[in-house]
Short mmCIF file of C-alpha atoms and ligand atoms in Angstrom, two decimals:
data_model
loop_
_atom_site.label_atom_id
_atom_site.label_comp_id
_atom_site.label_asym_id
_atom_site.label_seq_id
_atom_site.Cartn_x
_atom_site.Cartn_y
_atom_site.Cartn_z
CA UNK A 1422 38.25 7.60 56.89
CA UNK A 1423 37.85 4.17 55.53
CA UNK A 1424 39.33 3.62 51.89
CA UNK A 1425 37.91 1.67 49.03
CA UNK A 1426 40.93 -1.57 49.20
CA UNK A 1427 41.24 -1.41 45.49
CA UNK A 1428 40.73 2.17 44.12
CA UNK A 1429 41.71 3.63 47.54
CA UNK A 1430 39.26 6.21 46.85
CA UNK A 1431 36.83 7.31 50.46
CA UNK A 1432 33.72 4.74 50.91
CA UNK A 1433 31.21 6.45 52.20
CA UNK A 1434 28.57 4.62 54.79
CA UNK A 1435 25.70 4.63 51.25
CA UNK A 1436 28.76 3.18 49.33
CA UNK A 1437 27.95 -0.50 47.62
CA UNK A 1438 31.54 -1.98 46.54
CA UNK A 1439 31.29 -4.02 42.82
CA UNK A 1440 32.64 -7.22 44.15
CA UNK A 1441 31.71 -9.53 41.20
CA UNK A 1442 29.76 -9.27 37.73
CA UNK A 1443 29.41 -12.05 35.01
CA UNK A 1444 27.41 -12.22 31.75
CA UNK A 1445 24.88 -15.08 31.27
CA UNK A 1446 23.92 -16.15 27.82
CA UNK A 1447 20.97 -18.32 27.65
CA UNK A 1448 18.18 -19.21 24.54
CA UNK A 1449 15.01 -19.95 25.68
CA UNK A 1450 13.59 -19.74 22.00
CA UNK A 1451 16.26 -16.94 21.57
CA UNK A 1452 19.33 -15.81 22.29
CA UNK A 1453 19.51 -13.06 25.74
CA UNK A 1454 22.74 -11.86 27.00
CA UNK A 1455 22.26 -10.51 30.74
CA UNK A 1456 24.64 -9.11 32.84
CA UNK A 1457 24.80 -9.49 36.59
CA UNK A 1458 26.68 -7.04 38.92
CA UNK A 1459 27.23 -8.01 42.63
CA UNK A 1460 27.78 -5.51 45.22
CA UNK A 1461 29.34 -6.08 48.82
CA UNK A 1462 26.14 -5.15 50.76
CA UNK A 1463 24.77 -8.66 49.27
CA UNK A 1464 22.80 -6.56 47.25
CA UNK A 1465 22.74 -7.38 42.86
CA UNK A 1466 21.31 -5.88 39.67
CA UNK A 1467 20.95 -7.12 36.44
CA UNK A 1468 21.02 -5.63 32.99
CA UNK A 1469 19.91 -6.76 29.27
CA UNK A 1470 22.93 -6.55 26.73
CA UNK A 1471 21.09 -8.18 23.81
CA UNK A 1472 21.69 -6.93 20.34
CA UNK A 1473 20.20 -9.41 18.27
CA UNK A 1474 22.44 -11.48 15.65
CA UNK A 1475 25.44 -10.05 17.22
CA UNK A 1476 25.40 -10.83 20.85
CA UNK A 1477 28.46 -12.60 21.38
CA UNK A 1478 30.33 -9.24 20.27
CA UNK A 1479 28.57 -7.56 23.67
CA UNK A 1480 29.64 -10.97 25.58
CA UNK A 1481 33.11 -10.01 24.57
CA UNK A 1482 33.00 -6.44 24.96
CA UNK A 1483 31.46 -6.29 28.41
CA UNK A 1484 33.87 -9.69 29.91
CA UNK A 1485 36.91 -8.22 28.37
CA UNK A 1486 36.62 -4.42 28.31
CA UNK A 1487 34.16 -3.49 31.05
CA UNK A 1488 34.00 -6.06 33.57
CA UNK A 1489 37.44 -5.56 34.65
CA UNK A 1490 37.14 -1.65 35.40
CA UNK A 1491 33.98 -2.37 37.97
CA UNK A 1492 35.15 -4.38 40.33
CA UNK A 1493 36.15 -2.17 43.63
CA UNK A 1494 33.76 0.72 42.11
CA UNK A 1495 30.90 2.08 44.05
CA UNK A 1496 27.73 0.55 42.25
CA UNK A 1497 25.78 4.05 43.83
CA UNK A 1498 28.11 6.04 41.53
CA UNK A 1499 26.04 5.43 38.66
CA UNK A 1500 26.87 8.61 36.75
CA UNK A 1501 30.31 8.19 37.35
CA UNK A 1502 30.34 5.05 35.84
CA UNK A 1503 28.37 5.45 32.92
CA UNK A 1504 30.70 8.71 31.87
CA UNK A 1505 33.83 6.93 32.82
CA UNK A 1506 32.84 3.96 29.97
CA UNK A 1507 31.60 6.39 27.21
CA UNK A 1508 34.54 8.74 27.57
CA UNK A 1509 36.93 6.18 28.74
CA UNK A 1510 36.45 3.65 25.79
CA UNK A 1511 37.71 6.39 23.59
CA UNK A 1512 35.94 5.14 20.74
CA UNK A 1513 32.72 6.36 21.24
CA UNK A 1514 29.13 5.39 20.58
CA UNK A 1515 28.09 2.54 18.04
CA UNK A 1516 25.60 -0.78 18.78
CA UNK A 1517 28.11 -2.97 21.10
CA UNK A 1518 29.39 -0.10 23.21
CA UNK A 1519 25.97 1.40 24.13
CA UNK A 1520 24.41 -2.00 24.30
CA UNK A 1521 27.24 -3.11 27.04
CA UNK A 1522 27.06 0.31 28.51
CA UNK A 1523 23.17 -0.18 29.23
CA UNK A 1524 23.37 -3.34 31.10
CA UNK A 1525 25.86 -1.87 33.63
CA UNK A 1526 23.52 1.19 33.90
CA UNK A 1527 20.52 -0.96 33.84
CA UNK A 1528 22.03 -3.39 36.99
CA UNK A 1529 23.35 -0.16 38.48
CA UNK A 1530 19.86 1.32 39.03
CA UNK A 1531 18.40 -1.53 39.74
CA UNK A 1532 20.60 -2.02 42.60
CA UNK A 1533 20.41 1.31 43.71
CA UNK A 1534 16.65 1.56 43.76
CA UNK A 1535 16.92 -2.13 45.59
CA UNK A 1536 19.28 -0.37 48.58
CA UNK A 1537 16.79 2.24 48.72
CA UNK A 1538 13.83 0.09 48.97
CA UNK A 1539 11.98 1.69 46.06
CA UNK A 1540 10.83 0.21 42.90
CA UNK A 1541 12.44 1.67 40.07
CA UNK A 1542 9.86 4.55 38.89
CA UNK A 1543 9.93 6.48 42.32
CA UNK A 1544 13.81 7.28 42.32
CA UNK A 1545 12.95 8.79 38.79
CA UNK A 1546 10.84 11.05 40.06
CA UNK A 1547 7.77 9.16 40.64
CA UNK A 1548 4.77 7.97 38.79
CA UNK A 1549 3.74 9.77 35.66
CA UNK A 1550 0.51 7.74 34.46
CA UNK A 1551 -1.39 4.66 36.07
CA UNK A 1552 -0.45 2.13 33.82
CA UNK A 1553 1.77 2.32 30.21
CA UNK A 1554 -0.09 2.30 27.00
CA UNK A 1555 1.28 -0.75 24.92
CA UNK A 1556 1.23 -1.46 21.60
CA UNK A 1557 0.47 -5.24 20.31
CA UNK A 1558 1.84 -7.06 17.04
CA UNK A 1559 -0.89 -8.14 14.47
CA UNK A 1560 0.25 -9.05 11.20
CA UNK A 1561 -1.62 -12.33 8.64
CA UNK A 1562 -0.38 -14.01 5.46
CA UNK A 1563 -2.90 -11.66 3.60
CA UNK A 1564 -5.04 -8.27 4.32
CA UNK A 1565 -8.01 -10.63 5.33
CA UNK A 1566 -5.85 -12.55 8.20
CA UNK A 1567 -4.37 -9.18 9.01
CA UNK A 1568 -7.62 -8.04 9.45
CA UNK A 1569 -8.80 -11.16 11.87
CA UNK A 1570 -5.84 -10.80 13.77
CA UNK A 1571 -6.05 -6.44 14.66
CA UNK A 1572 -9.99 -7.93 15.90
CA UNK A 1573 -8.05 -10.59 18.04
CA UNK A 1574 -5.87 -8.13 19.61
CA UNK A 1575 -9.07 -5.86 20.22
CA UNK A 1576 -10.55 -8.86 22.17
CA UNK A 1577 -7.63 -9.27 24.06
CA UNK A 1578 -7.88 -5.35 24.94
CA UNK A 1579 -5.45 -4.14 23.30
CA UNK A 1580 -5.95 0.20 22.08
CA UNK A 1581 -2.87 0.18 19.70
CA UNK A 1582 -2.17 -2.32 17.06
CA UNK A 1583 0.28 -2.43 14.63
CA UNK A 1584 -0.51 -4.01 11.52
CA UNK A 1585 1.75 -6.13 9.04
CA UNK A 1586 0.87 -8.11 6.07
CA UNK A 1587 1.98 -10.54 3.70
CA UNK A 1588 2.46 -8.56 -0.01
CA UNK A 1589 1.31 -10.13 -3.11
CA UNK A 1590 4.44 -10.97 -4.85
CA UNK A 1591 7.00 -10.18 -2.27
CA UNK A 1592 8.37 -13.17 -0.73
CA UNK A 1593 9.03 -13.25 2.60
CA UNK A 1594 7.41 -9.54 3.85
CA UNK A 1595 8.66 -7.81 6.61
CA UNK A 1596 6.48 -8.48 9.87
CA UNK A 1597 4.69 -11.63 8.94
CA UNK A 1598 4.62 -14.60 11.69
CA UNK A 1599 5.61 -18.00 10.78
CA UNK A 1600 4.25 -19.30 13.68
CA UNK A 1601 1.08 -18.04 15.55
CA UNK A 1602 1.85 -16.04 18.64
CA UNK A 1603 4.18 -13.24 16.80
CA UNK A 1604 7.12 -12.26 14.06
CA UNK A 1605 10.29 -13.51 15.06
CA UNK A 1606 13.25 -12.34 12.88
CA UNK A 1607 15.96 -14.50 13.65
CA UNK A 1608 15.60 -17.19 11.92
CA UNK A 1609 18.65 -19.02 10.98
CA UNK A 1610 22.02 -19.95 11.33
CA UNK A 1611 22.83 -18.27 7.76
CA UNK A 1612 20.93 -15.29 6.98
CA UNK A 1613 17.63 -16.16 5.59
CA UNK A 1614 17.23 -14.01 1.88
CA UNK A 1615 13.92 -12.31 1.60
CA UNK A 1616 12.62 -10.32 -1.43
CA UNK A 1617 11.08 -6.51 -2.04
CA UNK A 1618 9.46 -5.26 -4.26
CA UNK A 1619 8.42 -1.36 -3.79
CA UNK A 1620 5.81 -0.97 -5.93
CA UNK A 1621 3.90 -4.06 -4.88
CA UNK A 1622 3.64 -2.81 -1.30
CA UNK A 1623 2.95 0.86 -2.19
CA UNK A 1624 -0.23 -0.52 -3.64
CA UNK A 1625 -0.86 -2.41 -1.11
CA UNK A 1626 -0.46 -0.97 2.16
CA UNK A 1627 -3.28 1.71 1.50
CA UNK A 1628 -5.34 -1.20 0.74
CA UNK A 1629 -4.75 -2.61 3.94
CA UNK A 1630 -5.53 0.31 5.94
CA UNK A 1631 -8.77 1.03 4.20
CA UNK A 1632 -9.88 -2.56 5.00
CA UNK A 1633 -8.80 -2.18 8.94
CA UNK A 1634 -10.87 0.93 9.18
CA UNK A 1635 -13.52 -0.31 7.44
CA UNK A 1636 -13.89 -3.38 9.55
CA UNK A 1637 -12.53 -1.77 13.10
CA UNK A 1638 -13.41 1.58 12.64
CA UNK A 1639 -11.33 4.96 14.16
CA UNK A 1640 -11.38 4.15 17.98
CA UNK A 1641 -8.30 1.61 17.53
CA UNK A 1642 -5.23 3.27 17.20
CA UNK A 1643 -3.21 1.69 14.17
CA UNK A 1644 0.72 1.47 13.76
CA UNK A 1645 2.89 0.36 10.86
CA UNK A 1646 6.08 -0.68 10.27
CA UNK A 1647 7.98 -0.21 7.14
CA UNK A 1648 11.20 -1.25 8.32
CA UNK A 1649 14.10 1.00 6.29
CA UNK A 1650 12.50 0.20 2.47
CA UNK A 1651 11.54 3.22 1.34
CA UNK A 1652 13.25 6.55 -0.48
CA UNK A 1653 12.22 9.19 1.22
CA UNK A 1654 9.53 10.70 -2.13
CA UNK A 1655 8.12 7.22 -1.57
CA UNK A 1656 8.23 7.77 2.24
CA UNK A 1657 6.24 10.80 1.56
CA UNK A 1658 3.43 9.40 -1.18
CA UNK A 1659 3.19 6.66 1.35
CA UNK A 1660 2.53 9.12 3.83
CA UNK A 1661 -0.29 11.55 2.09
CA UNK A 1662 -1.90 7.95 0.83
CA UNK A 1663 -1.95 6.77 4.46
CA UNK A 1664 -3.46 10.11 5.81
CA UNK A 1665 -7.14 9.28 5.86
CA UNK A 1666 -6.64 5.98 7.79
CA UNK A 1667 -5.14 8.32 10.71
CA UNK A 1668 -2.37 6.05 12.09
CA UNK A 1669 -0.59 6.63 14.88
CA UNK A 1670 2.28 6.61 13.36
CA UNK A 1671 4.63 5.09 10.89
CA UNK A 1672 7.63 3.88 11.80
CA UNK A 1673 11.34 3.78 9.84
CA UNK A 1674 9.99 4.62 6.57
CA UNK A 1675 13.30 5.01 5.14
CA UNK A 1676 16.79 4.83 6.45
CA UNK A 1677 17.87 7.28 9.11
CA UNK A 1678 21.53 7.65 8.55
CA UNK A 1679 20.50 11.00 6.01
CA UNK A 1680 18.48 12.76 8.73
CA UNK A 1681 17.68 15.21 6.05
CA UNK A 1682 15.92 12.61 4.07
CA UNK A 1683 13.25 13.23 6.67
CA UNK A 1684 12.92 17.02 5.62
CA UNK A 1685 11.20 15.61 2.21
CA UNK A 1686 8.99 13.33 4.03
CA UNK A 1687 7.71 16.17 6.29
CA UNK A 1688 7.08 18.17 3.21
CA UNK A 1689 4.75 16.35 2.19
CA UNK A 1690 2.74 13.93 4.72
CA UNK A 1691 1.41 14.57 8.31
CA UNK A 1692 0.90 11.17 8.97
CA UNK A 1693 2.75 10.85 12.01
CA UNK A 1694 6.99 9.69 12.31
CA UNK A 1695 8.66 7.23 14.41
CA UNK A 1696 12.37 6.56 14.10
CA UNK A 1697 14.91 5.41 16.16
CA UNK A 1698 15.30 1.48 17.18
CA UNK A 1699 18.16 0.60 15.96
CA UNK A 1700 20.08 4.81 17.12
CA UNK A 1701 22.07 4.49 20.14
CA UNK A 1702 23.11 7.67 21.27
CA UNK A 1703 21.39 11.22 21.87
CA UNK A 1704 23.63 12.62 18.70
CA UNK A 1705 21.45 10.28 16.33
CA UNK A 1706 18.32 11.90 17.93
CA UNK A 1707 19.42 14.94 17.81
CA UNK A 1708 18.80 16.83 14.40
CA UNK A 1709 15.38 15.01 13.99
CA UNK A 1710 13.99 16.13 17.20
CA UNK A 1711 15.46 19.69 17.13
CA UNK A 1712 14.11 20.25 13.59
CA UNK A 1713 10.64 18.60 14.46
CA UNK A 1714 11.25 15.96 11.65
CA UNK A 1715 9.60 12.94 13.71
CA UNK A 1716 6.47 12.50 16.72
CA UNK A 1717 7.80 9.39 18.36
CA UNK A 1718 11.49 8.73 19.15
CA UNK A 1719 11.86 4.78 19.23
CA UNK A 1720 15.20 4.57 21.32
CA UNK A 1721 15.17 2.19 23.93
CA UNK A 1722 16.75 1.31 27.72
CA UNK A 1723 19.25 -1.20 26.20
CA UNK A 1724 20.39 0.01 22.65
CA UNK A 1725 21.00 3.44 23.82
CA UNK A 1726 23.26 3.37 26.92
CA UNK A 1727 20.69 2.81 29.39
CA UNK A 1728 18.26 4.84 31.20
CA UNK A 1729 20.72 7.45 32.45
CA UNK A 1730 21.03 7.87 28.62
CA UNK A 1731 17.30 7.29 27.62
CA UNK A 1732 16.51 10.17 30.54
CA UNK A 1733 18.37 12.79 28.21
CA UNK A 1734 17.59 11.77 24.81
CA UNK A 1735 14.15 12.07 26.55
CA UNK A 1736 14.39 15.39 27.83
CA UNK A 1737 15.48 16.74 24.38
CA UNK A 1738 12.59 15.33 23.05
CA UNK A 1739 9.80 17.21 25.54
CA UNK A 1740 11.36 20.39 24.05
CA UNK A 1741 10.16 20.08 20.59
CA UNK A 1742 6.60 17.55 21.92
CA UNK A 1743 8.11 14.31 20.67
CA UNK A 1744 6.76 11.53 22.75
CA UNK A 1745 8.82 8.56 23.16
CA UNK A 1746 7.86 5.10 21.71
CA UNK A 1747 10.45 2.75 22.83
CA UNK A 1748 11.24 -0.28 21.04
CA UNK A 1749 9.98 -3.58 22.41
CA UNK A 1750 10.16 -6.79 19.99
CA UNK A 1751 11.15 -9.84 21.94
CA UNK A 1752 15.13 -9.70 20.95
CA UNK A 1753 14.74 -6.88 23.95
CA UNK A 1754 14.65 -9.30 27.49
CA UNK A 1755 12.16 -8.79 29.79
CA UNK A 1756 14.62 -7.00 31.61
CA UNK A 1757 14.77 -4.28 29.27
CA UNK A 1758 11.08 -4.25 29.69
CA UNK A 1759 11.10 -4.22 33.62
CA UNK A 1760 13.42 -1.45 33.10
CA UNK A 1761 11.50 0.47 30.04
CA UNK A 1762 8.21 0.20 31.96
CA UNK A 1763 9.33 2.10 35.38
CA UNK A 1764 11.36 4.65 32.81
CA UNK A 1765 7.58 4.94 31.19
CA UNK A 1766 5.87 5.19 34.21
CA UNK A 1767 7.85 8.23 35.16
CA UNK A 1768 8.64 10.07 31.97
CA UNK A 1769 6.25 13.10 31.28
CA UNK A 1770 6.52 12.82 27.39
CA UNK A 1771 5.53 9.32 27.44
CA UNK A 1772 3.99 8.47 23.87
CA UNK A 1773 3.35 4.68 24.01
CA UNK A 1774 5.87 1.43 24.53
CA UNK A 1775 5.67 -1.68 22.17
CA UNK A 1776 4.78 -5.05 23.36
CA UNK A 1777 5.57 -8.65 21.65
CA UNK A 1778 4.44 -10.82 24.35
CA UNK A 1779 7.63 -13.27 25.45
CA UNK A 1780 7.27 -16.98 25.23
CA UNK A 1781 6.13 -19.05 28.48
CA UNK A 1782 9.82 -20.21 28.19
CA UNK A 1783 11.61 -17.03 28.14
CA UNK A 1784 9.06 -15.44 31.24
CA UNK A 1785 9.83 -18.39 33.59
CA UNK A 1786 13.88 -17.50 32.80
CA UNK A 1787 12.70 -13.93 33.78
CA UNK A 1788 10.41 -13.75 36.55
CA UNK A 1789 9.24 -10.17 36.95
CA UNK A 1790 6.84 -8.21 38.17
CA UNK A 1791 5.20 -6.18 35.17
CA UNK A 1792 1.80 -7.43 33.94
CA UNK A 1793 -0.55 -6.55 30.89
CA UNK A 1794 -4.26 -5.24 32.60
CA UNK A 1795 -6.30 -3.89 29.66
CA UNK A 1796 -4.08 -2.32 26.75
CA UNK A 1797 -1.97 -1.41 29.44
CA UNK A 1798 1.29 -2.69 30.97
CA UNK A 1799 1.61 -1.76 34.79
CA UNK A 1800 5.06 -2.56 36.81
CA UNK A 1801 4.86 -3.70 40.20
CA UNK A 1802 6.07 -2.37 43.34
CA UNK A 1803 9.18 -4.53 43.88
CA UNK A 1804 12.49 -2.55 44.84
CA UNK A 1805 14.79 -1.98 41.62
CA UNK A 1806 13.25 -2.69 38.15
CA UNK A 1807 11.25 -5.98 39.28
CA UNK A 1808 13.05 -8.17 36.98
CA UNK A 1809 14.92 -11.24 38.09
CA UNK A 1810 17.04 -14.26 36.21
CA UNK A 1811 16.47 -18.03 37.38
CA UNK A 1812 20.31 -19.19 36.33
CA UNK A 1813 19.40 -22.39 37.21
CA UNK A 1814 16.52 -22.56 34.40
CA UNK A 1815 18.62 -20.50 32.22
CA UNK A 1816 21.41 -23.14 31.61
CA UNK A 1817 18.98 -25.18 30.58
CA UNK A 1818 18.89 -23.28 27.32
CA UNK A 1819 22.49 -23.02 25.82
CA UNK A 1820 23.35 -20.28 22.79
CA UNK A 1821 22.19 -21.00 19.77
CA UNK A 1822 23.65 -19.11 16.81
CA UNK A 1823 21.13 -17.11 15.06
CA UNK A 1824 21.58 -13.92 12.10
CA UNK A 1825 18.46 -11.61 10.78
CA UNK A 1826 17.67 -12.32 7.57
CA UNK A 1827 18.11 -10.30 4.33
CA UNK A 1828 16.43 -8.32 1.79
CA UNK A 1829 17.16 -7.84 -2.27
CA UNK A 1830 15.66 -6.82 -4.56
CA UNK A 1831 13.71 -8.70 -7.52
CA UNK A 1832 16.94 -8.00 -9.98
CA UNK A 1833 19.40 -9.39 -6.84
CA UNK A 1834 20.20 -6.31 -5.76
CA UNK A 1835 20.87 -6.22 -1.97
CA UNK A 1836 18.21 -3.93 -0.15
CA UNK A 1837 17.28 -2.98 3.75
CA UNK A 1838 15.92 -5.62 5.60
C1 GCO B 2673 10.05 -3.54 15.67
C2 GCO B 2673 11.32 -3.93 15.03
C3 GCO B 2673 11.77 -5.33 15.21
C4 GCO B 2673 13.16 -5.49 14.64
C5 GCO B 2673 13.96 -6.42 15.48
C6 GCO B 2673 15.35 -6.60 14.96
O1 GCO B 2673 9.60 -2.46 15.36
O2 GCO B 2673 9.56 -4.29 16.49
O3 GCO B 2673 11.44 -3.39 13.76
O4 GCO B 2673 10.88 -6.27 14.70
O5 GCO B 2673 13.12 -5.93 13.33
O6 GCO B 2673 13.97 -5.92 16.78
O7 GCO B 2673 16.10 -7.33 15.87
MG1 MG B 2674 10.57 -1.39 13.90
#
């Protein structure tokens, strides 16, 4: 039998040896980290390993710490690999480590769906749905803007919106665009210091909602963000005040780390809960779906170890009807979409997948196969996940340093962002 010349183990005639992988940092309007692996069959995969504000610490992690242990493993042993880096860190779980794990899983199944000459969705277990039901970003200066921009997103063809607004007296509101394609967090070199003011938006936000169904009427479905600001009795008043506008849901209305917080939420709103963007492994999911606390879990192909992770925290979820609702803003590369969109495709508790369009910039680094057709997002049938990197282009666009900014209070006091 022949024997693998560096780990000696048996290489079987499917084996594909890791012969080379390298991270590529590049900021086409923002910062991506990708990882490439390279196998001896000729054959490569690449991963997304961007956690936005913090990406050099995933640079480091996966050159230093997980690079090393692939080369001379069988790229087909995905499982393998993925348990030998969680349990073989030793220090499990957390942001960097799951982040770094998911772009070796990511590359891994893109490689192995490219050696079996599949896309992506069929090795899952094949199509679930025609096309993935996407979710677009509208949010104005005031309710009136906010208002113009859900019926611009209708035009488009868009069937889910979320909707942010700019808040009378709260400078700097979460969601609001600077420019005019989308929000865009990262914003400086320095964190930039926003301000919140609870009460202000608790008045408002009905407001808003009233005005969007008065102009659009119920056959749009209707998101919101609050982004970690609330305590959960406010969570819950914002809830009940919400219910007649029927959203879809609302998302991170207060901080997850107390997932009993969400108890008093339930208690007292059936508007809809999403959580789960910034969890990263299946034991953050885990009491909130198994208690029926939230409807959506937000978790996503490269903040929570990949889709060999996703697939579980997934699975959980159909128990107890939570849909996903993985996270898409644009810190997310298009190869986390590519690789979200084939994991939607196939997953039978699909609940919907957000989309922040890319700029022109960042799709020409990415070519990929994936296209918007009518509110929907369909992948195409390249082999692997139908995502590719143009190295060439993206050395054209060097790091560039950039932090999320901040939120206090009126007082000073340091809040969520
Ligand atoms: C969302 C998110 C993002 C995050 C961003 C942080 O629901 O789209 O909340 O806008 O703030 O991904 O990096
Ligand atoms: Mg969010």
């Amino acid at each position: 039998m022949q024997l693998n010349k560096i780990t000696s183990e048996p290489v079987h005639s499917s084996s594909a040896i890791i012969r080379a992988a390298r991270v590529i940092v590049t900021s086409p309007g923002r910062n991506f980290v990708t990882l490439k692996i390279e196998t001896d069959q000729g054959v490569y995969g690449i991963g997304d390993a961007t956690l936005n504000g913090r990406e050099l610490s995933v640079v480091s992690y996966l050159e230093d710490h997980v690079i090393p242990n692939l080369i001379g493993k069988d790229a087909q042993r995905i499982e393998d690999i993925w348990q030998f880096l969680y349990r073989g860190a030793y220090w499990r779980r957390g942001p960097v480590t799951m982040s770094a794990i998911a772009a070796v899983d990511t590359a891994l199944w893109d490689i192995k769906a490219k050696l079996a000459g599949m896309p992506l969705y069929q090795l899952l277990g094949g199509r679930s749905r025609d096309g993935v039901l996407v979710y677009g970003h509208a949010n104005g200066s005031d309710i009136e803007h906010t208002v113009d921009e859900v019926g611009r997103y209708m035009s488009l063809g868009y069937k889910a919106i979320r909707a942010q607004s700019g808040i009378p007296g709260v400078k700097g509101a979460y969601g609001v665009g600077r420019g005019d394609m989308y929000y865009e967090p990262a914003d400086g070199t320095l964190p930039t210091e926003t301000l919140w003011n609870t009460s202000s938006y608790l008045n408002f936000a009905p407001k808003l909602f009233e005005k969007l169904r008065d102009v659009h009427g119920f056959d749009i479905e209707l998101l919101h963000d609050v982004h970690h600001r609330l305590t959960p009795i406010e969570a819950g008043r914002l809830g009940k005040d919400l219910e007649p506008y029927r959203l879809f849901w609302m998302e991170d209305a207060t901080p997850a780390e107390n997932q009993e917080a969400f108890k008093l939420i339930r208690q007292h709103t059936t508007t809809p809960l999403a959580v789960g963007e910034i969890f990263n492994t299946i034991w953050d999911c885990k009491d909130l779906i198994q208690n029926q606390l939230i409807d959506y879990i937000r978790t996503t192909v490269v903040h929570a170890g990949g889709i060999t992770h996703l697939r579980r925290i997934a699975d959980l979820a159909s128990m107890y009807q939570v849909r996903t609702g993985s996270h898409g803003a644009t810190d997310l590369s298009p190869v986390c979409m590519g690789a979200a969109l084939h994991f939607d495709t196939w997953v039978p508790n699909f609940g919907i997948q957000e989309y922040m369009r890319h700029t022109p910039e960042t799709d020409a680094v990415f070519p990929h196969d994936y296209r918007f057709d009518d509110g929907y997002l369909k992948v195409g049938d390249t082999p692997g996940h139908g995502v590719d990197i143009d190295e060439a282009l993206a050395a054209k666009y060097p790091y560039q340093p950039m932090q999320l900014p901040v939120a206090r209070l009126q007082d000073g006091t340091m809040w969520n962002w």
